[in-house]
Amino acid sequence: MRKYVIVLLLTIISFQVVYARKKVDRDSVLRIMDKVAGWQLREWQEHGRKHPKWYWTMGAGYAGYMALYKIGDNSIYLHEMKNIGDSLKWNTGPNRFMADDYCVAQMYSQVYSNYKEPGMIAHFKALADSIIAKPHTESLEWKNNIASREWAWCDALFMGPPALAYLYTVTGEKKYLDITSKLWWKTTDYLFDKDENLYYRDSRFFTQKEANGKKVFWSRGNGWVMGGLVRVLDNMPSDYHGRAKFVELYQKMAEKIASLQNRDGTWHAALLDPKSYPVKEASGTGFYCYALAYGINNGLLPYDKYHKVVEKAWKALMGCVQPDGKLGYVQQIGEKPEKVTAEDTEVYGVGAFLLAGSEVAKMVAAHH
């Protein structure tokens, strides 16, 4: 067993060296995206799914598959997502008002935009109307099961806001974008640290410290935020009355995140204490790579300042891919910085990787 582990680690390291030296172009990005996506599909087919199809982990994965479908023009991924939606009868999870349970609706609206079948968004549209009707006057303090009713943790900003924003795009009903904005800023006013330009995971972390005495800012937690932020912006018209405030927030976070990139091109589990978590982490890195590349591609960030950060991050992400396409170094389900190994994987990590690749492919093609 020990011999097998050593051989596996040496193989992974050799792949990392190859990817670090490889030139990044659109075709190479699409090839490795297909490789990672194919591994995950085979894993589901051969070993089953670890989570229900409607679960938030899966919803984040589906976001990546839809991005790969759009950039790679491969209908197999669209058909796979439609089959999943059909099997769920286009319902979200059982906890109606918890953002995790309607993350999957992002995919529903995207599939609907291709097929125009009203049943694909009917259930979520009714739920979204219920969300709008609620008063949203509760405190976001982490108690009394607040997460089942409000976006009281930073991860929720990837799960809930984009679902409502995509619904706006496919229906044209501005009320869905307005509730997105209203609830986004409620969460931000509560969890965003204006000194660090980062989000606490939830109120329990306001006073916690890392081993080095710094505040606790979780890499994937802030990755969820940046991923959600650009997905909202992608569905927000240029003349929307609140857009400038979202752009300002995005640019502040982008500058901060870029300054925290480690020498290996990744962001480790604890943003302000990488020495306590020296191993690279792929899910937070994937979301940052995605969000920063999106900013370059959409004129929100200057190419000259940020493209090296993105390219370095993408090469590091490629180095997390094993020879068979498995994406490793993905911190497991949690709520704070934790240790990670080369063998750790999860579908949200695959989703982040595919989202990152979709924007990197556009960036390198535009700046060939």
CSV table of C-alpha atoms in Angstrom, one decimal:
chain,number,residue,atom,x,y,z
A,1,MET,CA,0.0,0.0,0.0
A,2,ARG,CA,2.8,2.4,0.9
A,3,LYS,CA,4.5,1.7,-2.4
A,4,TYR,CA,1.3,2.4,-4.3
A,5,VAL,CA,0.9,5.8,-2.5
A,6,ILE,CA,4.5,6.8,-3.2
A,7,VAL,CA,4.1,5.9,-6.9
A,8,LEU,CA,0.8,7.8,-7.1
A,9,LEU,CA,2.3,10.9,-5.5
A,10,LEU,CA,5.3,10.8,-7.8
A,11,THR,CA,2.9,10.5,-10.8
A,12,ILE,CA,0.9,13.5,-9.6
A,13,ILE,CA,4.1,15.5,-9.0
A,14,SER,CA,5.3,14.7,-12.6
A,15,PHE,CA,2.0,15.9,-14.0
A,16,GLN,CA,2.3,19.1,-12.0
A,17,VAL,CA,5.7,19.8,-13.5
A,18,VAL,CA,4.4,19.1,-17.0
A,19,TYR,CA,1.4,21.4,-16.6
A,20,ALA,CA,3.5,24.2,-15.0
A,21,ARG,CA,5.6,24.3,-18.2
A,22,LYS,CA,2.8,23.9,-20.7
A,23,LYS,CA,1.6,26.8,-22.8
A,24,VAL,CA,-2.0,27.7,-22.0
A,25,ASP,CA,-4.2,28.0,-25.1
A,26,ARG,CA,-7.9,27.6,-25.7
A,27,ASP,CA,-7.6,24.0,-27.1
A,28,SER,CA,-5.5,22.8,-24.1
A,29,VAL,CA,-8.0,24.4,-21.7
A,30,LEU,CA,-11.0,22.7,-23.3
A,31,ARG,CA,-9.2,19.3,-23.4
A,32,ILE,CA,-8.4,19.3,-19.7
A,33,MET,CA,-11.9,20.5,-18.9
A,34,ASP,CA,-13.4,17.6,-20.9
A,35,LYS,CA,-11.0,15.2,-19.1
A,36,VAL,CA,-12.1,16.4,-15.6
A,37,ALA,CA,-15.8,16.5,-16.6
A,38,GLY,CA,-15.6,13.0,-18.0
A,39,TRP,CA,-14.0,11.6,-14.9
A,40,GLN,CA,-16.8,13.0,-12.8
A,41,LEU,CA,-19.5,11.7,-15.1
A,42,ARG,CA,-17.9,8.2,-15.0
A,43,GLU,CA,-17.7,8.4,-11.3
A,44,TRP,CA,-21.4,9.0,-11.0
A,45,GLN,CA,-22.2,6.2,-13.5
A,46,GLU,CA,-19.8,3.6,-12.0
A,47,HIS,CA,-20.1,4.4,-8.3
A,48,GLY,CA,-23.2,6.4,-7.9
A,49,ARG,CA,-23.6,9.9,-6.4
A,50,LYS,CA,-22.5,10.8,-2.9
A,51,HIS,CA,-25.3,13.4,-2.6
A,52,PRO,CA,-28.9,13.8,-3.8
A,53,LYS,CA,-29.2,15.3,-7.3
A,54,TRP,CA,-30.7,18.5,-6.0
A,55,TYR,CA,-28.0,19.0,-3.3
A,56,TRP,CA,-25.9,22.2,-3.3
A,57,THR,CA,-22.7,20.4,-4.0
A,58,MET,CA,-24.3,19.1,-7.2
A,59,GLY,CA,-25.7,22.5,-8.1
A,60,ALA,CA,-22.2,24.0,-8.0
A,61,GLY,CA,-21.1,21.1,-10.2
A,62,TYR,CA,-23.9,21.7,-12.7
A,63,ALA,CA,-22.9,25.3,-13.0
A,64,GLY,CA,-19.5,24.1,-14.3
A,65,TYR,CA,-21.0,21.7,-16.7
A,66,MET,CA,-23.3,24.4,-18.2
A,67,ALA,CA,-20.2,26.6,-18.6
A,68,LEU,CA,-18.4,23.8,-20.4
A,69,TYR,CA,-21.4,23.2,-22.6
A,70,LYS,CA,-21.4,26.8,-23.7
A,71,ILE,CA,-17.7,27.2,-24.3
A,72,GLY,CA,-17.1,23.7,-25.7
A,73,ASP,CA,-20.3,23.4,-27.7
A,74,ASN,CA,-20.8,19.8,-26.7
A,75,SER,CA,-24.4,19.0,-26.3
A,76,ILE,CA,-23.7,15.8,-24.3
A,77,TYR,CA,-23.4,18.1,-21.2
A,78,LEU,CA,-26.6,19.9,-21.9
A,79,HIS,CA,-28.4,16.6,-22.3
A,80,GLU,CA,-27.0,15.3,-19.1
A,81,MET,CA,-28.2,18.4,-17.2
A,82,LYS,CA,-31.7,18.1,-18.8
A,83,ASN,CA,-31.9,14.4,-17.8
A,84,ILE,CA,-31.0,15.4,-14.2
A,85,GLY,CA,-33.7,18.1,-14.2
A,86,ASP,CA,-36.3,15.7,-15.7
A,87,SER,CA,-35.5,13.1,-13.0
A,88,LEU,CA,-36.1,15.8,-10.3
A,89,LYS,CA,-39.2,17.0,-12.0
A,90,TRP,CA,-37.5,20.4,-11.9
A,91,ASN,CA,-38.0,20.7,-8.1
A,92,THR,CA,-35.5,22.2,-5.7
A,93,GLY,CA,-34.6,20.7,-2.4
A,94,PRO,CA,-37.0,20.1,0.5
A,95,ASN,CA,-35.9,23.1,2.6
A,96,ARG,CA,-37.7,25.7,0.5
A,97,PHE,CA,-36.1,28.9,1.8
A,98,MET,CA,-32.5,27.6,2.4
A,99,ALA,CA,-30.2,28.9,-0.3
A,100,ASP,CA,-28.4,25.6,-0.5
A,101,ASP,CA,-31.6,23.8,-1.6
A,102,TYR,CA,-32.3,26.1,-4.6
A,103,CYS,CA,-28.7,26.4,-5.9
A,104,VAL,CA,-29.8,23.7,-8.5
A,105,ALA,CA,-32.2,26.3,-10.0
A,106,GLN,CA,-29.3,28.1,-11.6
A,107,MET,CA,-29.0,25.1,-13.9
A,108,TYR,CA,-32.8,24.9,-14.4
A,109,SER,CA,-32.9,28.4,-15.9
A,110,GLN,CA,-29.9,27.8,-18.1
A,111,VAL,CA,-31.4,24.6,-19.5
A,112,TYR,CA,-34.8,26.4,-19.9
A,113,SER,CA,-33.1,29.0,-22.1
A,114,ASN,CA,-32.3,26.2,-24.6
A,115,TYR,CA,-35.6,24.3,-24.5
A,116,LYS,CA,-38.2,26.9,-23.4
A,117,GLU,CA,-40.3,24.4,-21.6
A,118,PRO,CA,-42.2,26.3,-18.9
A,119,GLY,CA,-42.2,23.4,-16.5
A,120,MET,CA,-38.4,23.6,-16.1
A,121,ILE,CA,-38.7,26.9,-14.1
A,122,ALA,CA,-42.3,26.8,-12.8
A,123,HIS,CA,-41.5,25.4,-9.4
A,124,PHE,CA,-38.6,27.7,-8.7
A,125,LYS,CA,-40.5,30.7,-10.0
A,126,ALA,CA,-43.2,30.0,-7.4
A,127,LEU,CA,-40.6,29.7,-4.7
A,128,ALA,CA,-38.9,32.9,-5.8
A,129,ASP,CA,-42.2,34.7,-5.5
A,130,SER,CA,-42.5,33.3,-2.0
A,131,ILE,CA,-39.0,34.6,-1.2
A,132,ILE,CA,-39.9,38.1,-2.4
A,133,ALA,CA,-43.1,38.0,-0.3
A,134,LYS,CA,-41.2,37.4,3.0
A,135,PRO,CA,-40.3,40.4,5.2
A,136,HIS,CA,-36.5,39.5,5.6
A,137,THR,CA,-36.3,41.5,8.8
A,138,GLU,CA,-34.5,38.9,11.0
A,139,SER,CA,-31.0,39.4,12.2
A,140,LEU,CA,-28.4,37.2,10.5
A,141,GLU,CA,-26.8,36.1,13.7
A,142,TRP,CA,-26.0,32.4,13.5
A,143,LYS,CA,-28.7,31.0,15.8
A,144,ASN,CA,-32.3,29.7,15.6
A,145,ASN,CA,-31.6,27.9,12.4
A,146,ILE,CA,-31.4,31.3,10.6
A,147,ALA,CA,-29.8,29.6,7.5
A,148,SER,CA,-33.1,28.0,6.7
A,149,ARG,CA,-34.6,31.4,6.1
A,150,GLU,CA,-31.9,33.9,5.2
A,151,TRP,CA,-28.5,34.2,3.5
A,152,ALA,CA,-26.7,34.2,6.8
A,153,TRP,CA,-23.5,32.5,5.7
A,154,CYS,CA,-21.2,33.7,2.9
A,155,ASP,CA,-21.4,30.4,0.9
A,156,ALA,CA,-25.1,31.3,0.4
A,157,LEU,CA,-24.0,34.1,-1.9
A,158,PHE,CA,-23.1,31.5,-4.6
A,159,MET,CA,-26.2,29.4,-3.9
A,160,GLY,CA,-29.1,31.8,-3.8
A,161,PRO,CA,-28.3,35.1,-5.7
A,162,PRO,CA,-27.3,33.6,-9.0
A,163,ALA,CA,-30.4,31.3,-9.0
A,164,LEU,CA,-32.6,34.4,-8.7
A,165,ALA,CA,-30.5,36.4,-11.2
A,166,TYR,CA,-30.7,33.6,-13.8
A,167,LEU,CA,-34.4,33.5,-13.3
A,168,TYR,CA,-34.5,37.2,-14.1
A,169,THR,CA,-32.6,36.7,-17.3
A,170,VAL,CA,-35.0,34.0,-18.6
A,171,THR,CA,-38.2,35.7,-17.5
A,172,GLY,CA,-37.3,39.4,-17.9
A,173,GLU,CA,-39.1,40.0,-14.6
A,174,LYS,CA,-37.0,42.7,-12.8
A,175,LYS,CA,-38.4,41.7,-9.4
A,176,TYR,CA,-36.1,38.7,-9.3
A,177,LEU,CA,-33.0,40.9,-9.8
A,178,ASP,CA,-34.3,43.4,-7.2
A,179,ILE,CA,-34.7,40.7,-4.5
A,180,THR,CA,-31.2,39.5,-5.4
A,181,SER,CA,-29.8,42.9,-4.8
A,182,LYS,CA,-31.7,43.5,-1.6
A,183,LEU,CA,-30.7,40.3,0.0
A,184,TRP,CA,-27.1,40.4,-1.3
A,185,TRP,CA,-26.5,43.7,0.5
A,186,LYS,CA,-28.2,42.5,3.7
A,187,THR,CA,-25.7,39.7,3.9
A,188,THR,CA,-22.8,41.9,2.9
A,189,ASP,CA,-23.6,44.6,5.4
A,190,TYR,CA,-23.4,41.9,8.1
A,191,LEU,CA,-20.5,39.7,7.0
A,192,PHE,CA,-18.2,41.9,5.0
A,193,ASP,CA,-15.1,43.1,6.7
A,194,LYS,CA,-14.3,46.6,5.2
A,195,ASP,CA,-10.8,46.6,6.6
A,196,GLU,CA,-9.8,43.3,4.9
A,197,ASN,CA,-12.3,43.4,2.0
A,198,LEU,CA,-13.2,39.8,2.7
A,199,TYR,CA,-16.3,38.0,4.1
A,200,TYR,CA,-16.5,36.1,7.4
A,201,ARG,CA,-18.1,32.8,6.9
A,202,ASP,CA,-20.8,33.6,9.5
A,203,SER,CA,-21.2,35.5,12.7
A,204,ARG,CA,-19.4,32.8,14.8
A,205,PHE,CA,-16.2,33.8,13.2
A,206,PHE,CA,-16.3,37.5,14.0
A,207,THR,CA,-14.0,37.1,17.0
A,208,GLN,CA,-12.0,33.9,16.0
A,209,LYS,CA,-8.3,34.1,15.2
A,210,GLU,CA,-5.9,31.9,13.2
A,211,ALA,CA,-2.8,30.4,14.8
A,212,ASN,CA,-0.8,33.5,13.6
A,213,GLY,CA,-3.3,35.9,15.3
A,214,LYS,CA,-5.0,37.0,12.1
A,215,LYS,CA,-8.7,37.0,11.4
A,216,VAL,CA,-10.3,33.8,10.1
A,217,PHE,CA,-11.2,34.2,6.4
A,218,TRP,CA,-11.9,30.9,4.7
A,219,SER,CA,-10.6,30.5,1.1
A,220,ARG,CA,-13.5,28.6,-0.3
A,221,GLY,CA,-16.0,30.7,1.6
A,222,ASN,CA,-14.7,33.9,-0.1
A,223,GLY,CA,-14.4,31.9,-3.3
A,224,TRP,CA,-18.2,31.2,-3.1
A,225,VAL,CA,-18.7,34.9,-2.8
A,226,MET,CA,-16.6,35.9,-5.8
A,227,GLY,CA,-18.1,33.1,-7.9
A,228,GLY,CA,-21.6,34.2,-6.9
A,229,LEU,CA,-20.7,37.9,-7.5
A,230,VAL,CA,-19.7,37.4,-11.1
A,231,ARG,CA,-22.6,35.2,-11.8
A,232,VAL,CA,-25.0,37.9,-10.6
A,233,LEU,CA,-23.1,40.5,-12.6
A,234,ASP,CA,-23.4,38.3,-15.7
A,235,ASN,CA,-27.1,38.5,-15.4
A,236,MET,CA,-27.3,42.2,-14.5
A,237,PRO,CA,-27.9,44.7,-17.3
A,238,SER,CA,-25.3,47.5,-17.6
A,239,ASP,CA,-28.0,50.1,-16.9
A,240,TYR,CA,-29.4,48.4,-13.8
A,241,HIS,CA,-29.6,51.0,-11.0
A,242,GLY,CA,-27.5,49.0,-8.5
A,243,ARG,CA,-24.9,47.6,-10.8
A,244,ALA,CA,-22.1,50.1,-10.0
A,245,LYS,CA,-22.2,49.1,-6.3
A,246,PHE,CA,-21.7,45.4,-7.2
A,247,VAL,CA,-18.8,46.3,-9.5
A,248,GLU,CA,-17.1,48.3,-6.8
A,249,LEU,CA,-17.4,45.4,-4.4
A,250,TYR,CA,-16.1,43.0,-7.0
A,251,GLN,CA,-13.0,45.2,-7.8
A,252,LYS,CA,-12.2,45.6,-4.1
A,253,MET,CA,-12.3,41.9,-3.5
A,254,ALA,CA,-10.4,41.1,-6.7
A,255,GLU,CA,-7.5,43.3,-5.6
A,256,LYS,CA,-7.4,41.8,-2.2
A,257,ILE,CA,-7.6,38.2,-3.4
A,258,ALA,CA,-4.9,38.7,-6.0
A,259,SER,CA,-2.6,40.1,-3.3
A,260,LEU,CA,-3.1,36.8,-1.3
A,261,GLN,CA,-2.1,34.4,-4.1
A,262,ASN,CA,0.6,32.0,-2.9
A,263,ARG,CA,3.8,31.3,-4.8
A,264,ASP,CA,2.4,28.0,-6.1
A,265,GLY,CA,-0.4,29.9,-7.8
A,266,THR,CA,-3.1,28.7,-5.5
A,267,TRP,CA,-4.9,30.1,-2.4
A,268,HIS,CA,-4.6,27.8,0.6
A,269,ALA,CA,-7.5,27.1,3.0
A,270,ALA,CA,-6.9,30.1,5.3
A,271,LEU,CA,-6.4,33.3,3.4
A,272,LEU,CA,-4.5,35.1,6.1
A,273,ASP,CA,-2.6,32.2,7.6
A,274,PRO,CA,-1.3,30.0,4.7
A,275,LYS,CA,1.6,28.6,6.8
A,276,SER,CA,-0.9,26.8,9.0
A,277,TYR,CA,-2.4,25.2,5.9
A,278,PRO,CA,0.6,24.8,3.6
A,279,VAL,CA,-1.1,22.5,1.1
A,280,LYS,CA,-2.7,24.0,-1.9
A,281,GLU,CA,-6.5,23.9,-2.2
A,282,ALA,CA,-8.4,23.6,-5.5
A,283,SER,CA,-12.0,24.7,-4.8
A,284,GLY,CA,-11.2,28.2,-3.6
A,285,THR,CA,-8.5,28.5,-6.2
A,286,GLY,CA,-11.0,27.5,-8.9
A,287,PHE,CA,-13.5,30.1,-7.9
A,288,TYR,CA,-10.9,32.8,-7.7
A,289,CYS,CA,-9.5,31.9,-11.1
A,290,TYR,CA,-13.0,32.0,-12.5
A,291,ALA,CA,-14.0,35.3,-11.0
A,292,LEU,CA,-10.7,37.1,-11.9
A,293,ALA,CA,-10.7,35.8,-15.5
A,294,TYR,CA,-14.4,36.8,-15.8
A,295,GLY,CA,-13.4,40.4,-14.8
A,296,ILE,CA,-10.7,40.6,-17.4
A,297,ASN,CA,-13.0,39.2,-20.1
A,298,ASN,CA,-15.8,41.7,-19.3
A,299,GLY,CA,-13.8,44.9,-18.8
A,300,LEU,CA,-14.0,45.0,-15.0
A,301,LEU,CA,-10.3,44.3,-14.5
A,302,PRO,CA,-7.2,45.4,-16.5
A,303,TYR,CA,-5.6,42.5,-18.4
A,304,ASP,CA,-2.1,43.8,-17.8
A,305,LYS,CA,-2.5,43.8,-14.0
A,306,TYR,CA,-4.4,40.5,-13.5
A,307,HIS,CA,-3.6,38.1,-16.4
A,308,LYS,CA,-0.5,36.6,-14.8
A,309,VAL,CA,-2.5,35.9,-11.6
A,310,VAL,CA,-5.1,34.0,-13.6
A,311,GLU,CA,-2.6,32.1,-15.7
A,312,LYS,CA,-0.6,31.1,-12.7
A,313,ALA,CA,-3.8,30.0,-10.9
A,314,TRP,CA,-4.9,28.0,-14.0
A,315,LYS,CA,-1.6,26.2,-14.3
A,316,ALA,CA,-1.8,25.3,-10.6
A,317,LEU,CA,-5.3,24.0,-11.0
A,318,MET,CA,-4.1,21.8,-13.9
A,319,GLY,CA,-1.5,20.4,-11.6
A,320,CYS,CA,-4.3,19.2,-9.3
A,321,VAL,CA,-5.6,17.0,-12.0
A,322,GLN,CA,-4.6,13.3,-11.8
A,323,PRO,CA,-3.8,11.3,-15.0
A,324,ASP,CA,-7.3,9.8,-15.1
A,325,GLY,CA,-9.0,13.2,-14.8
A,326,LYS,CA,-9.7,13.2,-11.1
A,327,LEU,CA,-9.4,16.6,-9.6
A,328,GLY,CA,-7.6,16.4,-6.2
A,329,TYR,CA,-6.7,18.9,-3.4
A,330,VAL,CA,-10.4,19.8,-2.9
A,331,GLN,CA,-11.1,20.7,0.7
A,332,GLN,CA,-14.0,18.6,1.9
A,333,ILE,CA,-17.4,19.9,2.9
A,334,GLY,CA,-17.0,22.3,5.8
A,335,GLU,CA,-17.3,25.8,7.1
A,336,LYS,CA,-13.8,26.9,7.9
A,337,PRO,CA,-10.1,26.3,6.9
A,338,GLU,CA,-9.1,22.7,7.1
A,339,LYS,CA,-6.4,20.4,5.9
A,340,VAL,CA,-6.5,18.9,2.4
A,341,THR,CA,-4.7,16.0,0.5
A,342,ALA,CA,-4.0,15.2,-3.1
A,343,GLU,CA,-6.7,12.5,-3.0
A,344,ASP,CA,-9.5,14.8,-1.7
A,345,THR,CA,-12.2,15.6,-4.3
A,346,GLU,CA,-15.8,16.8,-4.5
A,347,VAL,CA,-18.2,17.8,-7.2
A,348,TYR,CA,-18.2,21.5,-6.3
A,349,GLY,CA,-14.4,21.5,-6.9
A,350,VAL,CA,-15.1,20.1,-10.4
A,351,GLY,CA,-17.7,22.8,-10.9
A,352,ALA,CA,-15.2,25.5,-9.9
A,353,PHE,CA,-12.6,24.0,-12.2
A,354,LEU,CA,-14.9,24.0,-15.2
A,355,LEU,CA,-16.1,27.5,-14.5
A,356,ALA,CA,-12.5,28.7,-14.3
A,357,GLY,CA,-11.6,26.9,-17.5
A,358,SER,CA,-14.6,28.5,-19.3
A,359,GLU,CA,-13.3,32.0,-18.6
A,360,VAL,CA,-9.6,31.2,-19.0
A,361,ALA,CA,-10.4,29.8,-22.5
A,362,LYS,CA,-12.0,33.1,-23.5
A,363,MET,CA,-9.2,35.1,-22.0
A,364,VAL,CA,-6.3,33.3,-23.8
A,365,ALA,CA,-8.2,33.3,-27.1
A,366,ALA,CA,-8.8,37.0,-26.8
A,367,HIS,CA,-5.2,37.8,-25.9
A,368,HIS,CA,-3.5,35.2,-28.1
